[in-house]
PDB file of C-alpha atoms in Angstrom:
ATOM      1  CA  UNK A   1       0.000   0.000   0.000  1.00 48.00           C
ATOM      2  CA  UNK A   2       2.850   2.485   0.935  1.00 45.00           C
ATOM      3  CA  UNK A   3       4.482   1.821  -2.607  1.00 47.00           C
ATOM      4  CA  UNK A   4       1.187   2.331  -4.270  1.00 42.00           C
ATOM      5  CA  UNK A   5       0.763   5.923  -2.684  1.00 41.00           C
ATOM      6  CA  UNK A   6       4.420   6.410  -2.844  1.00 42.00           C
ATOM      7  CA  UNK A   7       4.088   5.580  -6.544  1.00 44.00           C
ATOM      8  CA  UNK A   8       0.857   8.080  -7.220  1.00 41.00           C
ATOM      9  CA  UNK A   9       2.188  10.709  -5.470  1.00 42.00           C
ATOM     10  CA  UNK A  10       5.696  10.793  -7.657  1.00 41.00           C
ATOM     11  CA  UNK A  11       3.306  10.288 -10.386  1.00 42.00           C
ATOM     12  CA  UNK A  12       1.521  13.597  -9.242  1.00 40.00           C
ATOM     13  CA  UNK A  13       5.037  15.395  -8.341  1.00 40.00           C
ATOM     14  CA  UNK A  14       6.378  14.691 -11.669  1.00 38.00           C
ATOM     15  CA  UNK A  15       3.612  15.971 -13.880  1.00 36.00           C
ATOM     16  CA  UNK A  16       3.947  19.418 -12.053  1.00 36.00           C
ATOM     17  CA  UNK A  17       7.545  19.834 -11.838  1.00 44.00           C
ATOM     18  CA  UNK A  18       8.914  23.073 -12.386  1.00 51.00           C
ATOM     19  CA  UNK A  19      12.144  24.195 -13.364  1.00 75.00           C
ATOM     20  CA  UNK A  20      15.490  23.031 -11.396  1.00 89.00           C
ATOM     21  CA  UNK A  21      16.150  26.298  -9.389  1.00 93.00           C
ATOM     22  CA  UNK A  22      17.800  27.674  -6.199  1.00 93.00           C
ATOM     23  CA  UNK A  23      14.829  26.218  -4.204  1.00 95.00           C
ATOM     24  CA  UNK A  24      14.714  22.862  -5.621  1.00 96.00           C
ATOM     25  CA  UNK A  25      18.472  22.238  -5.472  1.00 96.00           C
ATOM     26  CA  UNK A  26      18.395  22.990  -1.962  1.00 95.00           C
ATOM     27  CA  UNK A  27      15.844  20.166  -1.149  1.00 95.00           C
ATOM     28  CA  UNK A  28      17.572  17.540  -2.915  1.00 96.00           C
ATOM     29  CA  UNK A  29      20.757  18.529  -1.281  1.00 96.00           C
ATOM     30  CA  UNK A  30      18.652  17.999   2.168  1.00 94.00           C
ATOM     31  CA  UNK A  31      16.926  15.138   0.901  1.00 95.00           C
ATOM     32  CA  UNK A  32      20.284  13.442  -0.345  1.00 96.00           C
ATOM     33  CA  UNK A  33      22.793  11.442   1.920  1.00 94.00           C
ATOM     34  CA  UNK A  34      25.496  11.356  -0.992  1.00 95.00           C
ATOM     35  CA  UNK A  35      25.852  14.037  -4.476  1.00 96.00           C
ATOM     36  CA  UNK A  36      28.226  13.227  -6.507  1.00 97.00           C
ATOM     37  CA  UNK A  37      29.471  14.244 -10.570  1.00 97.00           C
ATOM     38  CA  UNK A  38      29.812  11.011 -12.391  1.00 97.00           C
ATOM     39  CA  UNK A  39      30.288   9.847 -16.100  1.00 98.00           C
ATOM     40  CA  UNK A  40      27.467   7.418 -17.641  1.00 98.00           C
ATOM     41  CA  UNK A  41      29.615   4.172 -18.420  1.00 97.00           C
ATOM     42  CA  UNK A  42      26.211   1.938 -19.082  1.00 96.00           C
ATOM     43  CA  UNK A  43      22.872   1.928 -19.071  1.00 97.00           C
ATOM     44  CA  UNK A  44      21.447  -1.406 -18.239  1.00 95.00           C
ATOM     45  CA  UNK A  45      18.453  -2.617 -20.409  1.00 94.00           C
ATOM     46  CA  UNK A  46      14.977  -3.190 -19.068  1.00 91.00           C
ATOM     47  CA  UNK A  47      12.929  -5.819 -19.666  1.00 87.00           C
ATOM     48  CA  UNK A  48      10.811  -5.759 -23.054  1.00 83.00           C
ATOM     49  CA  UNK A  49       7.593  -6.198 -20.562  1.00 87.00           C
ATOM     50  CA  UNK A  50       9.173  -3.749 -18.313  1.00 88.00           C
ATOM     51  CA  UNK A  51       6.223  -1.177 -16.633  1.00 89.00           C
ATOM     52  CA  UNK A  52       5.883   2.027 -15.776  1.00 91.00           C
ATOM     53  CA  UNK A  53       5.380   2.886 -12.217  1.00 88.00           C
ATOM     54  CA  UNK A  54       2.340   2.380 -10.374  1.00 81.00           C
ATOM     55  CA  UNK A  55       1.089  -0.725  -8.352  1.00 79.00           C
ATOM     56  CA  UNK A  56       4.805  -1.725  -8.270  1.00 80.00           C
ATOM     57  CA  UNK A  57       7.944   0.235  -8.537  1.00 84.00           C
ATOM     58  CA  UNK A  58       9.661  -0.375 -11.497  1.00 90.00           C
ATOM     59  CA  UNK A  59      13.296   0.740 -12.251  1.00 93.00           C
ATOM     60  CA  UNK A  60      16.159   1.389 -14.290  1.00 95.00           C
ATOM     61  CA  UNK A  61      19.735   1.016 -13.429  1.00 95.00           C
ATOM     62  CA  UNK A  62      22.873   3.250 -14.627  1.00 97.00           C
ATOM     63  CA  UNK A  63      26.580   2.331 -14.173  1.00 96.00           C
ATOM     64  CA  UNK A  64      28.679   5.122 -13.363  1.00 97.00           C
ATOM     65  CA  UNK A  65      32.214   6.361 -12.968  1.00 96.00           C
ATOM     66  CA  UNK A  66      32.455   8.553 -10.173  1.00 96.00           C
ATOM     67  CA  UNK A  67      34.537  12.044 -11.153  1.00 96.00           C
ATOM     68  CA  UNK A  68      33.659  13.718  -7.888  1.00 95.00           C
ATOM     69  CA  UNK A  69      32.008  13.568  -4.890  1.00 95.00           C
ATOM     70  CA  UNK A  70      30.033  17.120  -3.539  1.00 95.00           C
ATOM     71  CA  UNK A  71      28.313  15.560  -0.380  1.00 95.00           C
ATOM     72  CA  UNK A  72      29.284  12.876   1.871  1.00 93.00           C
ATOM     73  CA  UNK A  73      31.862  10.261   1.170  1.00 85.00           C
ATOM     74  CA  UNK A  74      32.562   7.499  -0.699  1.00 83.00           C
ATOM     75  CA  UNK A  75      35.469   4.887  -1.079  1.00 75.00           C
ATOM     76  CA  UNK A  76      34.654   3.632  -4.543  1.00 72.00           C
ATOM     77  CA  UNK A  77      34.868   5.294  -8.135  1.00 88.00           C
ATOM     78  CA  UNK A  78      32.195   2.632  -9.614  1.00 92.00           C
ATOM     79  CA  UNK A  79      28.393   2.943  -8.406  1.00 93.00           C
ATOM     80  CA  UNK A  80      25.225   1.419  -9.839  1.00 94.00           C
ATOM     81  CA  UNK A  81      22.082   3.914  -9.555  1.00 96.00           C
ATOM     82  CA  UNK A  82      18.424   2.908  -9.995  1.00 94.00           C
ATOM     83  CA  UNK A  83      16.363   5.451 -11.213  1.00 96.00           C
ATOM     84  CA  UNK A  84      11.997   5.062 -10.659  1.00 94.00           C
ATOM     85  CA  UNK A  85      10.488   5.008 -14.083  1.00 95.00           C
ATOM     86  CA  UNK A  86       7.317   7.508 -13.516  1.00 94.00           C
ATOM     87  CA  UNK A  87       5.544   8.131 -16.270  1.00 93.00           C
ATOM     88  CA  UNK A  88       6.104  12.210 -17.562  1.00 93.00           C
ATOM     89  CA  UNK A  89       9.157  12.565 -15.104  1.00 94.00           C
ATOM     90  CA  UNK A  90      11.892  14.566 -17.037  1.00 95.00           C
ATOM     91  CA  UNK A  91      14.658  11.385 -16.512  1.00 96.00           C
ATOM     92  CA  UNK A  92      12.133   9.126 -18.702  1.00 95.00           C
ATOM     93  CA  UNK A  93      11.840   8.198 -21.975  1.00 95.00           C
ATOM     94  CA  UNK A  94       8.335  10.123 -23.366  1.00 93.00           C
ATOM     95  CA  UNK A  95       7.140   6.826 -25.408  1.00 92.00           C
ATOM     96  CA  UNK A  96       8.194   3.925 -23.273  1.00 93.00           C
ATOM     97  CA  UNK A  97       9.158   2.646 -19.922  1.00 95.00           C
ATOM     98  CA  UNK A  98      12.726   3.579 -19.609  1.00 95.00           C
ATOM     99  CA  UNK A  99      14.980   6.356 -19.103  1.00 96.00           C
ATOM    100  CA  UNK A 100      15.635   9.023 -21.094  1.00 97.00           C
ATOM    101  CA  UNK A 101      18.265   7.853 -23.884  1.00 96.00           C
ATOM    102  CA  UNK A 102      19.506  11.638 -24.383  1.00 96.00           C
ATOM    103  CA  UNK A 103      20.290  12.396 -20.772  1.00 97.00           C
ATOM    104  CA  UNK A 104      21.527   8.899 -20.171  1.00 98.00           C
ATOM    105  CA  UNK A 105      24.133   8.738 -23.000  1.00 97.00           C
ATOM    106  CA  UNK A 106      26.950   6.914 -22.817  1.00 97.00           C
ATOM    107  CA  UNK A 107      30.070   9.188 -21.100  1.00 97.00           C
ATOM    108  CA  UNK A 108      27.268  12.296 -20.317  1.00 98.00           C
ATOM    109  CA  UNK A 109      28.519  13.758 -17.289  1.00 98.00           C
ATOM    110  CA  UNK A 110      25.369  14.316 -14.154  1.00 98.00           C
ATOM    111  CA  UNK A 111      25.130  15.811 -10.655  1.00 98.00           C
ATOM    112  CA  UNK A 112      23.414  12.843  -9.111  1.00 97.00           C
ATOM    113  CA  UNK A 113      21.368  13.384  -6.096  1.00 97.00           C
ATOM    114  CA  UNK A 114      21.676   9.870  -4.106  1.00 96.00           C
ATOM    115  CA  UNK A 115      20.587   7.794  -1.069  1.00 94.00           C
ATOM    116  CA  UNK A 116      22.210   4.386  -0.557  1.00 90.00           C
ATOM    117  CA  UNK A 117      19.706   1.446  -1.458  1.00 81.00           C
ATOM    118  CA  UNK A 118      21.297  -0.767   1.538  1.00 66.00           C
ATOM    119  CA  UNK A 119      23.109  -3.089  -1.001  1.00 55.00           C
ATOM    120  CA  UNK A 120      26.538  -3.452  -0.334  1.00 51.00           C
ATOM    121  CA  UNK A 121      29.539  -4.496  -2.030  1.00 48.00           C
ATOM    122  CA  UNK A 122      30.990  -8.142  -2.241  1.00 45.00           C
ATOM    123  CA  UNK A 123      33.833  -8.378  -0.422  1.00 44.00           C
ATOM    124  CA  UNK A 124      33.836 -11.931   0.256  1.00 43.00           C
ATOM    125  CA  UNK A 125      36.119 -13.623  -2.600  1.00 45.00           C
ATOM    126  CA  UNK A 126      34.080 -16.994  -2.741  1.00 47.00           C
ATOM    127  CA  UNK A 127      31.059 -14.980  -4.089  1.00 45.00           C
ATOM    128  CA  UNK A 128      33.209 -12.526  -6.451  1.00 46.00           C
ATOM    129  CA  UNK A 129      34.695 -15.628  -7.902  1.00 52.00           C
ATOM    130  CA  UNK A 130      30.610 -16.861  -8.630  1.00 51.00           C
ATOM    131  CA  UNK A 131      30.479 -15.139 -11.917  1.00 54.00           C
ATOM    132  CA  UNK A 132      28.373 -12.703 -10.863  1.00 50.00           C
ATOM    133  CA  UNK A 133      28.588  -9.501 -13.011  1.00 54.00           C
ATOM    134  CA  UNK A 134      30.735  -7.333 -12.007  1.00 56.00           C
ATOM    135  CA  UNK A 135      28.409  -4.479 -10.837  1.00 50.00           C
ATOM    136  CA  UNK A 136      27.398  -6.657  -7.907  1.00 55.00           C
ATOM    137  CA  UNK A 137      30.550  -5.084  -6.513  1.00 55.00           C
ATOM    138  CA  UNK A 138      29.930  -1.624  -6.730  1.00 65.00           C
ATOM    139  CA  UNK A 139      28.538   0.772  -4.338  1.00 75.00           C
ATOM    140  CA  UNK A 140      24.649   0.820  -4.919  1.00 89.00           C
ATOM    141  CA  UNK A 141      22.042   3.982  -4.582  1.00 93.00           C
ATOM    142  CA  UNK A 142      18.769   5.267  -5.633  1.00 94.00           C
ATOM    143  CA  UNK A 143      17.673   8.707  -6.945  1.00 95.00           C
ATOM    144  CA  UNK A 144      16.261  10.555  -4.550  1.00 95.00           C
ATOM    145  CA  UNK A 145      13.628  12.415  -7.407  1.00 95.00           C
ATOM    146  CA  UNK A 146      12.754  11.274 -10.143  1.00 93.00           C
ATOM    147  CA  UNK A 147      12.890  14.607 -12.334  1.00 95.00           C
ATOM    148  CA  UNK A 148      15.862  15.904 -10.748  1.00 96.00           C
ATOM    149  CA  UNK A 149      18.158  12.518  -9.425  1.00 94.00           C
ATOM    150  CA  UNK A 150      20.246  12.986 -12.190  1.00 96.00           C
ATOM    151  CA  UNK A 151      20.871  15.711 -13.921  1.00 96.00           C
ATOM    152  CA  UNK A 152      23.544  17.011 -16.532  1.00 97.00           C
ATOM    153  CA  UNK A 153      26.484  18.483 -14.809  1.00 96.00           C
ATOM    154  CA  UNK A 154      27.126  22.512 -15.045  1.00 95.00           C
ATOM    155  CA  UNK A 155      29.175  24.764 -12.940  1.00 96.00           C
ATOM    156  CA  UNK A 156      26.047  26.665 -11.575  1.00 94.00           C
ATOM    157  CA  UNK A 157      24.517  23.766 -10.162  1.00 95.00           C
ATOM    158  CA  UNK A 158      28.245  22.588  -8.803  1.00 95.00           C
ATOM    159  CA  UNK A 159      28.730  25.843  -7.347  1.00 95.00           C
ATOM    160  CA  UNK A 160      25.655  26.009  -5.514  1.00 95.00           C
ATOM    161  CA  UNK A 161      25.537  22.723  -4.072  1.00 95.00           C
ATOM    162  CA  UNK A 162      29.010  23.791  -2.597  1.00 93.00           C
ATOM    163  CA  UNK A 163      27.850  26.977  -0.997  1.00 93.00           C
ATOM    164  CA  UNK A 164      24.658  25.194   0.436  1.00 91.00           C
ATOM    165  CA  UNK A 165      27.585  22.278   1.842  1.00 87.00           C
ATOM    166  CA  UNK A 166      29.646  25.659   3.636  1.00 85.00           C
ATOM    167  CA  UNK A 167      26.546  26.950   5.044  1.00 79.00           C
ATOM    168  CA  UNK A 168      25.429  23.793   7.067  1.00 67.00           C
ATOM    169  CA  UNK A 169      27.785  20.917   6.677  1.00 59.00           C
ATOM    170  CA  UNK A 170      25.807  17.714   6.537  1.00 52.00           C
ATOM    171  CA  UNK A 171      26.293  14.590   8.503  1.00 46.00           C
ATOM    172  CA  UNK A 172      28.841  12.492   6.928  1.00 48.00           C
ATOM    173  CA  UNK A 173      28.071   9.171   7.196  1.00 48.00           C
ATOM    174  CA  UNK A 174      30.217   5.826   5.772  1.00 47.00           C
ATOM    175  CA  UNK A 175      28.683   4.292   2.808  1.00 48.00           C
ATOM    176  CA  UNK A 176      30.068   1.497   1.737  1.00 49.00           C
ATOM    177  CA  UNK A 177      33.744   2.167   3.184  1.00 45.00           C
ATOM    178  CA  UNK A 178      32.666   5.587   4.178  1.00 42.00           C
ATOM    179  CA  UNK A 179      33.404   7.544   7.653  1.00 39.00           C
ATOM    180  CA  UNK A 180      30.758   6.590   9.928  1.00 37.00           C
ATOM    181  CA  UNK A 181      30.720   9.014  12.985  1.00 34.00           C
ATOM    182  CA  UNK A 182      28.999  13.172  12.145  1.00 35.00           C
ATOM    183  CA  UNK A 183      31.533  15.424  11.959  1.00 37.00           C
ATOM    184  CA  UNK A 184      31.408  17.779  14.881  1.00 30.00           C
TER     185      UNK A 184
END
């Protein structure tokens, strides 16, 4: 049931979206644990019966490289990012179920706004050595919106993600092999 409203209300949120201004980039950098500027290596395919959201979350995953990070820490460059594919959100596709293939192009650089999806890493070397794809490895997150999760990397939005970091710090927290106490 949560999902369901979860799902409607995106729905609702990403029909009347406005544009990505001072005031929105300071909610996703409240609403994020992790932003970081990263490098599209791959876009993973969906399913040919792959839905839109609604009764049941469906996603996408990216691969990226990570150039940079702007909030919290990290310990890897690789992370895997699902993204919620709502229906009219500006990361979709506008005819199908997936995201958008313009601002998910292969080596387009984003400001991703993330929180970690509680996957972590193998470390253990009997299941590395299972075959499993490699991206089982990396660090894994989710979008936090799903207009404005990702979007394509400029020095305005840099700049102001910095100054709203300076103003009130956040907590850093370990993700992955991240520092794990606040800072004081």
């Amino acid at each position: 049931m949560t999902n369901l409203l979860l799902s409607l209300t995106l729905m609702v949120l990403s029909q009347t979206a406005g544009r990505l201004d001072d005031k929105e980039i300071e909610r996703l950098t409240g609403r994020s644990e992790v932003i970081v500027i990263a490098e599209v290596e791959k876009v993973e395919p969906t399913s040919v019966l792959q839905p839109w959201s609604g009764l049941v979350s469906s996603k996408q995953y990216v691969q990226y490289n990570v150039r940079e990070v702007l909030k919290g820490e990290m310990s890897d460059g690789k992370i895997r990012v699902g993204f919620m594919l709502i229906e009219h959100s500006l990361t979709t596709d506008e005819s199908q179920p997936r995201l958008s293939p313009e601002l998910f192009r292969e080596k387009n650089v984003h400001i991703l706004f993330l929180n970690p999806d509680g996957r972590r890493p193998v470390t253990d070397k009997k299941a590395s050595d299972n075959k499993q794809p490699s991206w089982l490895s990396w660090l894994s997150f989710e979008s936090v919106d799903s207009d404005y999760g990702a979007v394509m990397s400029t020095p305005a939005v840099t700049e102001k993600i910095r100054a709203l970091q300076a103003v009130s710090p956040s907590t850093k927290k370990k993700v992955g092999g991240v520092k794990g106490a606040p800072e004081r």
